[in-house]
Amino acid sequence: MPDPIMFREDAFVVLETNQPEQFLTAEELLQKLASVLETMQDSLPRELQNIPTSAAQARHLLDTACELDIGPGQFLQWYAVRLEK
């Protein structure tokens, strides 16, 4: 049986084009994703097109993905990390 600590997310490391890596809480990452998604409503990935709000779209991405295609030559990726040993 897997240890529940394996599924706990303390924070996320976020990698973005031309930016240093950032450590964000889940709430901060949700806000960032929702903000980015608000600017992309005309070019959303197919899996997000039927989700009504940018907040719900952000939650779906956080739960199911680790990257968002934001345009040619640009990237936004996030990975769950645990900050304690």
C-alpha atoms as an extended CHARMM CRD file, in Angstrom:
* protein
*
        85  EXT
         1         1  MET       CA              0.0000000000        0.0000000000        0.0000000000  PROA      1               0.0000000000
         2         2  PRO       CA              1.5120000000        3.3590000000       -1.0020000000  PROA      2               0.0000000000
         3         3  ASP       CA              2.4700000000        5.8210000000        1.6900000000  PROA      3               0.0000000000
         4         4  PRO       CA              0.0680000000        8.8370000000        1.6590000000  PROA      4               0.0000000000
         5         5  ILE       CA              3.0590000000       11.1820000000        1.8260000000  PROA      5               0.0000000000
         6         6  MET       CA              3.7640000000       10.2300000000       -1.7930000000  PROA      6               0.0000000000
         7         7  PHE       CA              0.6610000000       12.1430000000       -2.8580000000  PROA      7               0.0000000000
         8         8  ARG       CA              1.1250000000       15.2220000000       -0.6630000000  PROA      8               0.0000000000
         9         9  GLU       CA              2.1270000000       18.3970000000       -2.4730000000  PROA      9               0.0000000000
        10        10  ASP       CA              3.9780000000       20.9410000000       -0.3440000000  PROA      10              0.0000000000
        11        11  ALA       CA              4.7470000000       23.2540000000       -3.2220000000  PROA      11              0.0000000000
        12        12  PHE       CA              5.3410000000       23.3870000000       -6.9410000000  PROA      12              0.0000000000
        13        13  VAL       CA              8.4320000000       24.3750000000       -8.8380000000  PROA      13              0.0000000000
        14        14  VAL       CA              7.3580000000       26.4530000000      -11.8460000000  PROA      14              0.0000000000
        15        15  LEU       CA              9.4550000000       26.7720000000      -14.9920000000  PROA      15              0.0000000000
        16        16  GLU       CA              8.6070000000       29.5120000000      -17.4400000000  PROA      16              0.0000000000
        17        17  THR       CA             10.2240000000       30.9520000000      -20.5660000000  PROA      17              0.0000000000
        18        18  ASN       CA             12.9850000000       33.4750000000      -19.7240000000  PROA      18              0.0000000000
        19        19  GLN       CA             12.1840000000       33.3820000000      -15.9860000000  PROA      19              0.0000000000
        20        20  PRO       CA             14.0760000000       31.8890000000      -13.0410000000  PROA      20              0.0000000000
        21        21  GLU       CA             12.4240000000       28.8830000000      -11.4250000000  PROA      21              0.0000000000
        22        22  GLN       CA              9.8320000000       29.7460000000       -8.7910000000  PROA      22              0.0000000000
        23        23  PHE       CA              8.4380000000       27.8130000000       -5.8490000000  PROA      23              0.0000000000
        24        24  LEU       CA              4.6930000000       28.3770000000       -5.4530000000  PROA      24              0.0000000000
        25        25  THR       CA              2.0110000000       26.9910000000       -3.1870000000  PROA      25              0.0000000000
        26        26  ALA       CA             -0.9070000000       25.1930000000       -4.8150000000  PROA      26              0.0000000000
        27        27  GLU       CA             -3.0850000000       28.2870000000       -4.3440000000  PROA      27              0.0000000000
        28        28  GLU       CA             -0.4580000000       30.5690000000       -5.9150000000  PROA      28              0.0000000000
        29        29  LEU       CA             -0.0750000000       28.1980000000       -8.8560000000  PROA      29              0.0000000000
        30        30  LEU       CA             -3.8420000000       28.0540000000       -9.3420000000  PROA      30              0.0000000000
        31        31  GLN       CA             -3.9360000000       31.8560000000       -9.4610000000  PROA      31              0.0000000000
        32        32  LYS       CA             -1.0640000000       31.9570000000      -11.9560000000  PROA      32              0.0000000000
        33        33  LEU       CA             -2.6730000000       29.3360000000      -14.2030000000  PROA      33              0.0000000000
        34        34  ALA       CA             -6.0650000000       31.0680000000      -14.0720000000  PROA      34              0.0000000000
        35        35  SER       CA             -4.4210000000       34.3690000000      -15.0040000000  PROA      35              0.0000000000
        36        36  VAL       CA             -2.6190000000       32.8180000000      -17.9710000000  PROA      36              0.0000000000
        37        37  LEU       CA             -5.7580000000       30.9800000000      -19.0800000000  PROA      37              0.0000000000
        38        38  GLU       CA             -7.8060000000       34.1800000000      -19.0090000000  PROA      38              0.0000000000
        39        39  THR       CA             -5.5440000000       35.5670000000      -21.7390000000  PROA      39              0.0000000000
        40        40  MET       CA             -5.8410000000       32.3680000000      -23.8040000000  PROA      40              0.0000000000
        41        41  GLN       CA             -9.6120000000       31.8560000000      -23.9580000000  PROA      41              0.0000000000
        42        42  ASP       CA             -9.6040000000       32.0250000000      -27.7770000000  PROA      42              0.0000000000
        43        43  SER       CA             -6.8630000000       29.4060000000      -28.1050000000  PROA      43              0.0000000000
        44        44  LEU       CA             -7.4480000000       26.9580000000      -25.2520000000  PROA      44              0.0000000000
        45        45  PRO       CA             -6.3410000000       23.3320000000      -25.5200000000  PROA      45              0.0000000000
        46        46  ARG       CA             -9.2720000000       21.1200000000      -26.5340000000  PROA      46              0.0000000000
        47        47  GLU       CA             -9.5400000000       19.4670000000      -23.1050000000  PROA      47              0.0000000000
        48        48  LEU       CA            -10.2180000000       22.8530000000      -21.4670000000  PROA      48              0.0000000000
        49        49  GLN       CA            -12.7160000000       24.2630000000      -23.9500000000  PROA      49              0.0000000000
        50        50  ASN       CA            -15.7880000000       22.7860000000      -22.2320000000  PROA      50              0.0000000000
        51        51  ILE       CA            -14.7730000000       23.9020000000      -18.7400000000  PROA      51              0.0000000000
        52        52  PRO       CA            -16.6770000000       27.1220000000      -18.0140000000  PROA      52              0.0000000000
        53        53  THR       CA            -14.3060000000       29.2630000000      -15.9180000000  PROA      53              0.0000000000
        54        54  SER       CA            -10.5840000000       29.9480000000      -15.9130000000  PROA      54              0.0000000000
        55        55  ALA       CA            -10.4540000000       28.9360000000      -12.2330000000  PROA      55              0.0000000000
        56        56  ALA       CA            -12.0010000000       25.5380000000      -13.0380000000  PROA      56              0.0000000000
        57        57  GLN       CA             -9.6870000000       25.1820000000      -16.0330000000  PROA      57              0.0000000000
        58        58  ALA       CA             -6.6980000000       25.9120000000      -13.7770000000  PROA      58              0.0000000000
        59        59  ARG       CA             -7.8490000000       23.2940000000      -11.2510000000  PROA      59              0.0000000000
        60        60  HSD       CA             -8.2270000000       20.7260000000      -14.0390000000  PROA      60              0.0000000000
        61        61  LEU       CA             -4.6940000000       21.4350000000      -15.2600000000  PROA      61              0.0000000000
        62        62  LEU       CA             -3.2490000000       21.2520000000      -11.7530000000  PROA      62              0.0000000000
        63        63  ASP       CA             -4.9330000000       17.8710000000      -11.2120000000  PROA      63              0.0000000000
        64        64  THR       CA             -4.1370000000       16.3220000000      -14.6010000000  PROA      64              0.0000000000
        65        65  ALA       CA             -1.0990000000       17.9500000000      -16.2400000000  PROA      65              0.0000000000
        66        66  CYS       CA              2.3150000000       19.4470000000      -15.6350000000  PROA      66              0.0000000000
        67        67  GLU       CA              2.5850000000       21.8400000000      -18.5650000000  PROA      67              0.0000000000
        68        68  LEU       CA              0.6030000000       24.2760000000      -20.6600000000  PROA      68              0.0000000000
        69        69  ASP       CA              1.3900000000       25.1360000000      -24.2610000000  PROA      69              0.0000000000
        70        70  ILE       CA              1.3430000000       28.9310000000      -24.2560000000  PROA      70              0.0000000000
        71        71  GLY       CA              2.7140000000       29.5300000000      -27.7330000000  PROA      71              0.0000000000
        72        72  PRO       CA              5.6080000000       28.8550000000      -30.0960000000  PROA      72              0.0000000000
        73        73  GLY       CA              8.9440000000       28.9040000000      -28.3070000000  PROA      73              0.0000000000
        74        74  GLN       CA              7.3180000000       29.4590000000      -24.9020000000  PROA      74              0.0000000000
        75        75  PHE       CA              6.6280000000       27.0870000000      -22.0530000000  PROA      75              0.0000000000
        76        76  LEU       CA              4.9720000000       26.9040000000      -18.6580000000  PROA      76              0.0000000000
        77        77  GLN       CA              5.6510000000       23.7720000000      -16.6160000000  PROA      77              0.0000000000
        78        78  TRP       CA              5.0520000000       22.8730000000      -12.9710000000  PROA      78              0.0000000000
        79        79  TYR       CA              6.1140000000       19.9500000000      -10.8140000000  PROA      79              0.0000000000
        80        80  ALA       CA              4.9940000000       19.0180000000       -7.3130000000  PROA      80              0.0000000000
        81        81  VAL       CA              7.7820000000       19.0150000000       -4.7390000000  PROA      81              0.0000000000
        82        82  ARG       CA              8.0370000000       18.1790000000       -1.0530000000  PROA      82              0.0000000000
        83        83  LEU       CA             10.1300000000       20.6580000000        0.8960000000  PROA      83              0.0000000000
        84        84  GLU       CA             10.9780000000       18.4960000000        3.9010000000  PROA      84              0.0000000000
        85        85  LYS       CA             13.2280000000       15.4620000000        4.2050000000  PROA      85              0.0000000000
